[in-house]
PDB file of C-alpha atoms in Angstrom:
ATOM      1  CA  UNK A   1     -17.477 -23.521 -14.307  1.00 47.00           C
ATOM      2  CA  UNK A   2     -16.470 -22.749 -10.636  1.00 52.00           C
ATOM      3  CA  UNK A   3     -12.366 -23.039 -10.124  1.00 59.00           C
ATOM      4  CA  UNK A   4     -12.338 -24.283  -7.101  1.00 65.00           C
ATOM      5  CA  UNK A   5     -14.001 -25.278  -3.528  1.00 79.00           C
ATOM      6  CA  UNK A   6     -14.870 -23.306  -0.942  1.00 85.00           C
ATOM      7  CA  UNK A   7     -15.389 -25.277   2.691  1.00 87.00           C
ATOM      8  CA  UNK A   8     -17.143 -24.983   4.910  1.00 92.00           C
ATOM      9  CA  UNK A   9     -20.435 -24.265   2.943  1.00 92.00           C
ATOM     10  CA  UNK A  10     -21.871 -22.479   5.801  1.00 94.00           C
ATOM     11  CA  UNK A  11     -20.466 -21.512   9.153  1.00 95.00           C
ATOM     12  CA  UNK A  12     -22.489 -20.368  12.386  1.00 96.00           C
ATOM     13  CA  UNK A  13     -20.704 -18.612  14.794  1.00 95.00           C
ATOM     14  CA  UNK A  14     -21.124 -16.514  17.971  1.00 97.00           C
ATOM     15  CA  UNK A  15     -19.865 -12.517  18.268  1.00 97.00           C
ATOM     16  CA  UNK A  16     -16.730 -12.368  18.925  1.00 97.00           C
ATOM     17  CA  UNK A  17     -15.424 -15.825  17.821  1.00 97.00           C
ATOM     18  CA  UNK A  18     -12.994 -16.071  14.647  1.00 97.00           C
ATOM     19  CA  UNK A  19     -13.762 -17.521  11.688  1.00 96.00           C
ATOM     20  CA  UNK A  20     -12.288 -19.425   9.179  1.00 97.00           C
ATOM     21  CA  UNK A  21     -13.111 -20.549   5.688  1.00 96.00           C
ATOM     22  CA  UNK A  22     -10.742 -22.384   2.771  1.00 95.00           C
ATOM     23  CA  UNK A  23     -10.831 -22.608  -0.406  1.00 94.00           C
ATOM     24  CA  UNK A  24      -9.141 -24.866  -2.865  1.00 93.00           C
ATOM     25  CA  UNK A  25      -8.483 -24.110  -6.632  1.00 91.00           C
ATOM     26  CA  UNK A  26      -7.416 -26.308  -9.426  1.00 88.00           C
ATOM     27  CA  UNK A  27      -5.218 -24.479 -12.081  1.00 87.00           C
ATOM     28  CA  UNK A  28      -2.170 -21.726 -11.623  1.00 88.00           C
ATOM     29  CA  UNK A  29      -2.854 -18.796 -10.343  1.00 89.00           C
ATOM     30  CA  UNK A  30      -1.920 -15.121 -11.001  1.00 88.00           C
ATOM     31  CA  UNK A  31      -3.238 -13.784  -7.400  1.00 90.00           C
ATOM     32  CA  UNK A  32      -6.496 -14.999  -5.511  1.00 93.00           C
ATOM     33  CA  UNK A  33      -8.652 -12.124  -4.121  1.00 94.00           C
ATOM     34  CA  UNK A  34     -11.655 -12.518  -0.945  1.00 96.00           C
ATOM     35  CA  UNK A  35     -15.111 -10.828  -1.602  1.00 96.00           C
ATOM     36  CA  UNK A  36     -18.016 -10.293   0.278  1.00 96.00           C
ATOM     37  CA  UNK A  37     -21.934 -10.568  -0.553  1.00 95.00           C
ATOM     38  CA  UNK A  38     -24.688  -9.445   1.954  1.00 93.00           C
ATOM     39  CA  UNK A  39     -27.721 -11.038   0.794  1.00 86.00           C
ATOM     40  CA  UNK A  40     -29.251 -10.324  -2.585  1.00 78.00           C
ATOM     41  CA  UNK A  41     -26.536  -7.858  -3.365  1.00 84.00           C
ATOM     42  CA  UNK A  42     -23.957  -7.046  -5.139  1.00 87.00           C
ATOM     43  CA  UNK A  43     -20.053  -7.935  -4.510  1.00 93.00           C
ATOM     44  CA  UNK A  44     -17.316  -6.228  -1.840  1.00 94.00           C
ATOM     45  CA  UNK A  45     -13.393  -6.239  -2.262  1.00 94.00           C
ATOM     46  CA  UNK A  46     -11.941  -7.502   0.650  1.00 96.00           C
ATOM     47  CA  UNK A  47      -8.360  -8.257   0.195  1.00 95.00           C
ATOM     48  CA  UNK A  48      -6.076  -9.830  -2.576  1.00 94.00           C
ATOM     49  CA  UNK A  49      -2.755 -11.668  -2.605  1.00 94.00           C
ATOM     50  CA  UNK A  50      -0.652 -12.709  -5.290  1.00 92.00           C
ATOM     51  CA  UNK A  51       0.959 -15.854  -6.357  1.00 92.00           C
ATOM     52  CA  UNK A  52       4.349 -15.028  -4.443  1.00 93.00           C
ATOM     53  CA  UNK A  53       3.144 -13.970  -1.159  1.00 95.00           C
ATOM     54  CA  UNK A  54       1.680 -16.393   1.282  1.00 97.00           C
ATOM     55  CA  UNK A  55      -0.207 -13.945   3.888  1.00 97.00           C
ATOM     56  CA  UNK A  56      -1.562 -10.786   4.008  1.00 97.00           C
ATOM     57  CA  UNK A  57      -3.758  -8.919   6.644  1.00 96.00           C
ATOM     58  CA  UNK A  58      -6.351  -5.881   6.482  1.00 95.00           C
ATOM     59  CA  UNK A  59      -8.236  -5.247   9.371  1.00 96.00           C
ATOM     60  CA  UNK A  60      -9.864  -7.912  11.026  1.00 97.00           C
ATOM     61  CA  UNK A  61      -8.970 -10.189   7.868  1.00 97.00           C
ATOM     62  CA  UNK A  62      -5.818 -12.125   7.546  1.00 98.00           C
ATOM     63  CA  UNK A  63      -5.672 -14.091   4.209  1.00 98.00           C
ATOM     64  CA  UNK A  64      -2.841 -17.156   3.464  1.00 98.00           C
ATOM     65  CA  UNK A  65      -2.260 -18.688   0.241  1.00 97.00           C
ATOM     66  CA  UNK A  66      -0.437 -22.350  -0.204  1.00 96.00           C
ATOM     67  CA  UNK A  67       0.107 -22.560  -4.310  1.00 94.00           C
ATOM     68  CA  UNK A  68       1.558 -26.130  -3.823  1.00 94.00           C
ATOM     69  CA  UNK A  69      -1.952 -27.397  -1.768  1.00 94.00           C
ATOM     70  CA  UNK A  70      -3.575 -24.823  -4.096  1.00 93.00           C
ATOM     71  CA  UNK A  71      -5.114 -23.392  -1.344  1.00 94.00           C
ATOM     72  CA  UNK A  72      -6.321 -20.355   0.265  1.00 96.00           C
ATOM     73  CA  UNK A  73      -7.627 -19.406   3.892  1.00 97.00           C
ATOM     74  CA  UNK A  74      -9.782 -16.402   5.030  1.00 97.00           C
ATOM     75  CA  UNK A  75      -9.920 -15.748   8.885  1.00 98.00           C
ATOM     76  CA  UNK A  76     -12.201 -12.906   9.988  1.00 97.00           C
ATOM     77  CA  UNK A  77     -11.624 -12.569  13.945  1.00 97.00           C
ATOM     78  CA  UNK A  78     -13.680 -10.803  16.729  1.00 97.00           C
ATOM     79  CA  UNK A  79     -16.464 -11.388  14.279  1.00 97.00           C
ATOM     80  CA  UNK A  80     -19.477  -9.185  14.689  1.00 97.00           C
ATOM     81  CA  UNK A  81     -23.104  -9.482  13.181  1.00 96.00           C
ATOM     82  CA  UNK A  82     -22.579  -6.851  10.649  1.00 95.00           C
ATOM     83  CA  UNK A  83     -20.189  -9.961   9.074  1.00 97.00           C
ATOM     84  CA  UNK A  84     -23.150 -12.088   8.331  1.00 97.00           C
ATOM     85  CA  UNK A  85     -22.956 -12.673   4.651  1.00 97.00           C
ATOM     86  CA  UNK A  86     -21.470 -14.955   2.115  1.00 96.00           C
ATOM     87  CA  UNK A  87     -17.598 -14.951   1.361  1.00 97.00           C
ATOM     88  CA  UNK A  88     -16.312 -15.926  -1.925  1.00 96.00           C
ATOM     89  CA  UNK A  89     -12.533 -16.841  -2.923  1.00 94.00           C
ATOM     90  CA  UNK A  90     -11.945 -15.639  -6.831  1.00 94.00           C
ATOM     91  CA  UNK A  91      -8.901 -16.204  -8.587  1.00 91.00           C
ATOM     92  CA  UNK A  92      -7.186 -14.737 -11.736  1.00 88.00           C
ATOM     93  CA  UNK A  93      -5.277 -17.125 -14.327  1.00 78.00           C
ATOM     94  CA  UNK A  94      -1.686 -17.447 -14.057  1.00 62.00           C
ATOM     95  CA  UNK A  95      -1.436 -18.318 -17.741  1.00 59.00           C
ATOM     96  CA  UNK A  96       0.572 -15.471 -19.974  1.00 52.00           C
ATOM     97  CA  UNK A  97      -2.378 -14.669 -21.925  1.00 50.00           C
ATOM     98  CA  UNK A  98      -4.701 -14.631 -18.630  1.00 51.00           C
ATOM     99  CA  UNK A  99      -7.679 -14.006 -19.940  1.00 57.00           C
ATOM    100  CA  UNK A 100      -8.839 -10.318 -19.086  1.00 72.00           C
ATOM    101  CA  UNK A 101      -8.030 -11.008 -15.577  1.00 81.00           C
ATOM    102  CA  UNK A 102     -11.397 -12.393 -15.139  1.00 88.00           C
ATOM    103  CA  UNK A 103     -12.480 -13.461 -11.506  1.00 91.00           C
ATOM    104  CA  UNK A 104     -12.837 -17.478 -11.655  1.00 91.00           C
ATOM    105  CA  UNK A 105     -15.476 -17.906  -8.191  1.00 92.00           C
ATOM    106  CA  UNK A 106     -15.306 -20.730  -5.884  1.00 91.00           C
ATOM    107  CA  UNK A 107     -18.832 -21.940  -4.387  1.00 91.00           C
ATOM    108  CA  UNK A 108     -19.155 -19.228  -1.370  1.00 94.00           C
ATOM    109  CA  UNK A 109     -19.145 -19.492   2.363  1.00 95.00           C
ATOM    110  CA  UNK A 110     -22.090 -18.678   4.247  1.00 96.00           C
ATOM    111  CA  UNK A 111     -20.958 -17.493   7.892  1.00 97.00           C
ATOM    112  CA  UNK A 112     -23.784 -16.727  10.708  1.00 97.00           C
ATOM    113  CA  UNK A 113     -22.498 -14.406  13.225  1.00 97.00           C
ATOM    114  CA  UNK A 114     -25.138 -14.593  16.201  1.00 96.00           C
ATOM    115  CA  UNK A 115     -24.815 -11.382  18.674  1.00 91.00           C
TER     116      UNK A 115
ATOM    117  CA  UNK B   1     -21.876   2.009  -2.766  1.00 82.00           C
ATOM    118  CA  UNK B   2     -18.899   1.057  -5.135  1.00 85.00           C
ATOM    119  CA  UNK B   3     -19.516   3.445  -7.992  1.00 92.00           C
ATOM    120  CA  UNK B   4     -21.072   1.164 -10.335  1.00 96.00           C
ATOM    121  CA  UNK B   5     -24.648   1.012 -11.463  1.00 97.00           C
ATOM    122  CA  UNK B   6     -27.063  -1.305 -12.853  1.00 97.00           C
ATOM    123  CA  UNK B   7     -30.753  -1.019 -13.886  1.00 97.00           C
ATOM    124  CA  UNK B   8     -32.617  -2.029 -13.299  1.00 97.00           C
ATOM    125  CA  UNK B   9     -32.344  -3.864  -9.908  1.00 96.00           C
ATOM    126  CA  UNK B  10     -35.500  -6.501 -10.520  1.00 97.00           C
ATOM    127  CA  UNK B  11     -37.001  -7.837 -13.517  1.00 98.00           C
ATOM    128  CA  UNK B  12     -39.745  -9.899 -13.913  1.00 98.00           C
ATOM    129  CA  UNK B  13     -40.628 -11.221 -17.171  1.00 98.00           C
ATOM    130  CA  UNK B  14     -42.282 -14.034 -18.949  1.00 98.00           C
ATOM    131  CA  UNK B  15     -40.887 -17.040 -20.778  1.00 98.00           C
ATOM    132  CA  UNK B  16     -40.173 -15.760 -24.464  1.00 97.00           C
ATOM    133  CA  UNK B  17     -40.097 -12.076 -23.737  1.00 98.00           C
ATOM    134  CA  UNK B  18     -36.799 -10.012 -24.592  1.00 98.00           C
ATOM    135  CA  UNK B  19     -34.866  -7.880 -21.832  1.00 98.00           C
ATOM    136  CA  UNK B  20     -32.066  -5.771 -21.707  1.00 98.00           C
ATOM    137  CA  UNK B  21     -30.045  -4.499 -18.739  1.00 98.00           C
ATOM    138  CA  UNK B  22     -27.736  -1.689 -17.860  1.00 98.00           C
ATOM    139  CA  UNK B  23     -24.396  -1.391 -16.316  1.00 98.00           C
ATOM    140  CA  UNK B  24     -22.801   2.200 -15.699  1.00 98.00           C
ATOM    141  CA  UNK B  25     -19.223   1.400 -15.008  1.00 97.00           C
ATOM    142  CA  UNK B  26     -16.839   3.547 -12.985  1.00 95.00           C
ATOM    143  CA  UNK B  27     -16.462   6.525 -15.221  1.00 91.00           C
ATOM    144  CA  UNK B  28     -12.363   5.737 -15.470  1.00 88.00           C
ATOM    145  CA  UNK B  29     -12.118   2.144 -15.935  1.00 92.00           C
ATOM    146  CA  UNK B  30     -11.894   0.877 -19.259  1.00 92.00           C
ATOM    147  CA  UNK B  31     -12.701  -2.648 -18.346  1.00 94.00           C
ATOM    148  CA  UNK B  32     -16.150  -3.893 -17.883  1.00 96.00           C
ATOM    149  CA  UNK B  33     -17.502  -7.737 -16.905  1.00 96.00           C
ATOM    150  CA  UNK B  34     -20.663  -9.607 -16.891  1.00 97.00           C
ATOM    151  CA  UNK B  35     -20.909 -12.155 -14.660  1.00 97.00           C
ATOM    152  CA  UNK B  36     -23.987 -14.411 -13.851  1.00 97.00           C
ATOM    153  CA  UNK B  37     -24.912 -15.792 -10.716  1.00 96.00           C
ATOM    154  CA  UNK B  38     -27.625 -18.303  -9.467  1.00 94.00           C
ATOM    155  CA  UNK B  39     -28.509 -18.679  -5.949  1.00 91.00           C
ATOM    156  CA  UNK B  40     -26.618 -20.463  -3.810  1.00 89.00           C
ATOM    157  CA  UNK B  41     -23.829 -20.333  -6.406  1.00 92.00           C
ATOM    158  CA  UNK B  42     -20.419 -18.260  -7.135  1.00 93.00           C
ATOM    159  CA  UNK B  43     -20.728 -15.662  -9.710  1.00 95.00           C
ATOM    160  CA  UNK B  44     -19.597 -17.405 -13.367  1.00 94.00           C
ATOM    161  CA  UNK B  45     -17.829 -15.227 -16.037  1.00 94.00           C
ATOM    162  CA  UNK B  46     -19.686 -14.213 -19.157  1.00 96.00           C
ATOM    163  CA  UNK B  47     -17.970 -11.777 -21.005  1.00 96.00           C
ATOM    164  CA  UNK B  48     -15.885  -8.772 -20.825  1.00 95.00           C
ATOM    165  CA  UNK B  49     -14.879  -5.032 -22.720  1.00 95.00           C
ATOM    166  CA  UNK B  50     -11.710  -3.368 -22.608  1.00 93.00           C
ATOM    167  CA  UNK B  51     -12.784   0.058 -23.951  1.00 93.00           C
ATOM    168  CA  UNK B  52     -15.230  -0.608 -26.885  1.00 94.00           C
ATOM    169  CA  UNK B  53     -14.127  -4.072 -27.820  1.00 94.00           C
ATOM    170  CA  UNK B  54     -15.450  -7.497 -26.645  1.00 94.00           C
ATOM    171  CA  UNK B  55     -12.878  -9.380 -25.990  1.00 92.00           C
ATOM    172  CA  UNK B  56     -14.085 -12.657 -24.338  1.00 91.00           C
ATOM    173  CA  UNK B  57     -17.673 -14.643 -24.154  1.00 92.00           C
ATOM    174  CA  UNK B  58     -17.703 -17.674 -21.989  1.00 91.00           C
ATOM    175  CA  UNK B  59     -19.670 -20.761 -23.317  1.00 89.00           C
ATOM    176  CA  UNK B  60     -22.111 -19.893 -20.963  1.00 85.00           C
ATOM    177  CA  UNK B  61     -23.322 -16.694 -23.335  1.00 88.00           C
ATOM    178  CA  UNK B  62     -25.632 -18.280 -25.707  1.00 90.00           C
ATOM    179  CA  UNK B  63     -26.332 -17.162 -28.756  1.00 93.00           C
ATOM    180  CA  UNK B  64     -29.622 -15.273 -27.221  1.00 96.00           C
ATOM    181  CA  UNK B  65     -27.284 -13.102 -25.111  1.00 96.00           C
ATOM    182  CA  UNK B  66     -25.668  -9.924 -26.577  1.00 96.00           C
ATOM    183  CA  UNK B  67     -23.622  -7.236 -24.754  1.00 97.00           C
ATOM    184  CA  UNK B  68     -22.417  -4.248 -26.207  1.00 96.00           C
ATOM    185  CA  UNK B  69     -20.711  -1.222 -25.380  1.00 97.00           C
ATOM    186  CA  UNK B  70     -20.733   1.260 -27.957  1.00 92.00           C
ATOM    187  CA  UNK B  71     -19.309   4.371 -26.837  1.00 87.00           C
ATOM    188  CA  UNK B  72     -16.405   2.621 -24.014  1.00 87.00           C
ATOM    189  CA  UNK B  73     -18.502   3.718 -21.567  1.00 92.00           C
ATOM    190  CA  UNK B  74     -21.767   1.999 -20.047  1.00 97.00           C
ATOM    191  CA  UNK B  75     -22.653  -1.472 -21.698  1.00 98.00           C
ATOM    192  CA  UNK B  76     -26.037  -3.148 -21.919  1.00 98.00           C
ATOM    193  CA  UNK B  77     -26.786  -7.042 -22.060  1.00 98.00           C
ATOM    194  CA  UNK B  78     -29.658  -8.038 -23.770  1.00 98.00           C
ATOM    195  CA  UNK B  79     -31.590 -11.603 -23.351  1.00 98.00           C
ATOM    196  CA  UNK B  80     -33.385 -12.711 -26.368  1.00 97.00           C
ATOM    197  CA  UNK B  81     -36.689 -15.400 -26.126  1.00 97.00           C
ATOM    198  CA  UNK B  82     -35.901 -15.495 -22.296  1.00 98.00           C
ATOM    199  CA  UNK B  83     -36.248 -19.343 -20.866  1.00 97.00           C
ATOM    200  CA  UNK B  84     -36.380 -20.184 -17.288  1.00 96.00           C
ATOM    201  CA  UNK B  85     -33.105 -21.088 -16.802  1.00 95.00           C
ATOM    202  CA  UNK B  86     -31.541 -17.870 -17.101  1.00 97.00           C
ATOM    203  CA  UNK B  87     -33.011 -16.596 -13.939  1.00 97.00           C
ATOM    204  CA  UNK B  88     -30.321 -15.084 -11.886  1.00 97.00           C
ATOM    205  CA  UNK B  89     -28.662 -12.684 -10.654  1.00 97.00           C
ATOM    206  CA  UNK B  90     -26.498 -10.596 -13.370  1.00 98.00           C
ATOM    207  CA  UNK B  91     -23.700  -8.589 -12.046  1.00 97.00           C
ATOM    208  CA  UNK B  92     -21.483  -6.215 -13.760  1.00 97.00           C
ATOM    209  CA  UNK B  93     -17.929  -5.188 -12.848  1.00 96.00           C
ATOM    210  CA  UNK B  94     -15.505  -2.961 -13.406  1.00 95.00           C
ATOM    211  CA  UNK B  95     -11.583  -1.619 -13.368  1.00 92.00           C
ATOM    212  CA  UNK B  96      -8.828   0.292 -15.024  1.00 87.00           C
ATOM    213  CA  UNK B  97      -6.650  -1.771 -16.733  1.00 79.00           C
ATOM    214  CA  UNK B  98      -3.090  -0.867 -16.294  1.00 71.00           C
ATOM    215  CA  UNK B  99      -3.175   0.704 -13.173  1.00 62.00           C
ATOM    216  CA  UNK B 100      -1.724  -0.898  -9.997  1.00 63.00           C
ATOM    217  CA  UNK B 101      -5.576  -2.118  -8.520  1.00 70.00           C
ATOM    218  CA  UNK B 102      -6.393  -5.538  -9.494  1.00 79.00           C
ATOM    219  CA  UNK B 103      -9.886  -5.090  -8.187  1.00 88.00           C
ATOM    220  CA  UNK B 104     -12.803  -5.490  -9.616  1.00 92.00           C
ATOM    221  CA  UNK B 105     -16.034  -2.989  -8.356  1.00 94.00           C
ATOM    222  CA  UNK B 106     -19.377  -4.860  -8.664  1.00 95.00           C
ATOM    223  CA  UNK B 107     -22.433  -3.028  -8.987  1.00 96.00           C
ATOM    224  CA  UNK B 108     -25.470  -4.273  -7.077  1.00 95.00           C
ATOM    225  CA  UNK B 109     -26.453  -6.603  -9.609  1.00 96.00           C
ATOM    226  CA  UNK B 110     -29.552  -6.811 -11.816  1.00 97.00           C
ATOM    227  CA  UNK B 111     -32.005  -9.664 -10.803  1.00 97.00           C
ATOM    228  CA  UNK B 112     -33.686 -11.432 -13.245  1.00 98.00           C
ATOM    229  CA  UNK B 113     -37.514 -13.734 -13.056  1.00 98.00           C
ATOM    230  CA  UNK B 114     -38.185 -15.121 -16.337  1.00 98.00           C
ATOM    231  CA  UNK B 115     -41.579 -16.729 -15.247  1.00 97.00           C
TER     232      UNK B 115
END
């Protein structure tokens, strides 16, 4: 089962604008990590933060994380059209035996960026 | 190109058949995921390795499934009397447990047509 939300679903923006997804998770968390898919392949690390931080920033990317919303927020600004793809929040368990640190996926983002 | 493999990339197949797929794991990391993914749809966990041993199967890994991966190295996951429903995408990951990376490195995922 999917941990959490992601919202927007989809997101159409022009070069050069920022943009900005959420997503929501239900249970304690160990850290929450960003990927990236382009279409039809495979999965792309983008950033992670743990449980006791509350922003981070690589790049273009700047990540926060609210654990007492249970929340998470992924801004990519100056977009460009090579950032057309989907963007999915994953966490890891917080629980002692966290299970393999398996990835738990929310629902994905689907951001347009239009040169 | 994260430095994991899978083959093969597409399979098509018909309702009943049996298939198997490949994953070929970053040659250090001792951990190695299945995840399955259907479109429009975060990737859900299905099992994972630490070395040899299978340590976790979701619900979602019937009893048709079976992964193994005998020598701690690559691992295959085989689909028994395929049904239509398990049409997806099937994406393997990997990492070294124990290090200081919490990321996971997807390969670019196996898809599967069961027609």
């Amino acid at each position: 089962s999917q941990q959490g939300e992601e919202d927007p679903q989809a997101l159409s923006i022009q070069e050069g604008e920022n943009a900005t997804m959420n997503c929501s998770y239900k249970t304690s968390i160990n850290n929450l990590q960003w990927y990236r898919q382009n279409s039809g392949r495979g999965l792309v690390h983008l950033i992670l933060i743990r449980s006791n931080e509350r922003e981070k920033h690589s790049g273009r990317l700047r990540v926060t994380l609210d654990t007492s919303k249970k929340s998470s927020s992924l801004l990519i600004t100056a977009s460009r059209a090579a950032d057309t793809a989907s963007y999915f929040c994953a966490t890891v368990g917080g629980e002692i035996k966290a299970a393999g640190n398996k990835l738990t996926f929310g629902g994905g983002t689907r951001v347009l960026v239009k040169p | 190109d994260t430095g994991v493999s899978q083959d093969p990339r597409h399979k098509i197949t018909k309702r009943g058949q049996n298939v198997t797929f490949r994953c070929d794991p970053i040659s250090e990391h001792n951990r190695l995921y299945w995840y399955r993914q259907t479109l429009g749809q975060g990737p859900e966990f299905l099992t994972y390795f630490q070395n040899e041993a299978q340590l976790e199967k979701s619900r979602l890994l019937s009893d048709r499934f079976s992964a193994e991966r005998p020598k701690g190295s690559f691992s295959t996951l085989e689909i028994q009397r395929t049904e239509q429903g398990d049409s997806a995408m099937y994406l393997c990951a990997s990492k070294r447990q124990g290090g200081t990376s919490e990321t996971q490195y997807f390969g670019p995922g196996t898809r599967l047509l069961v027609l």
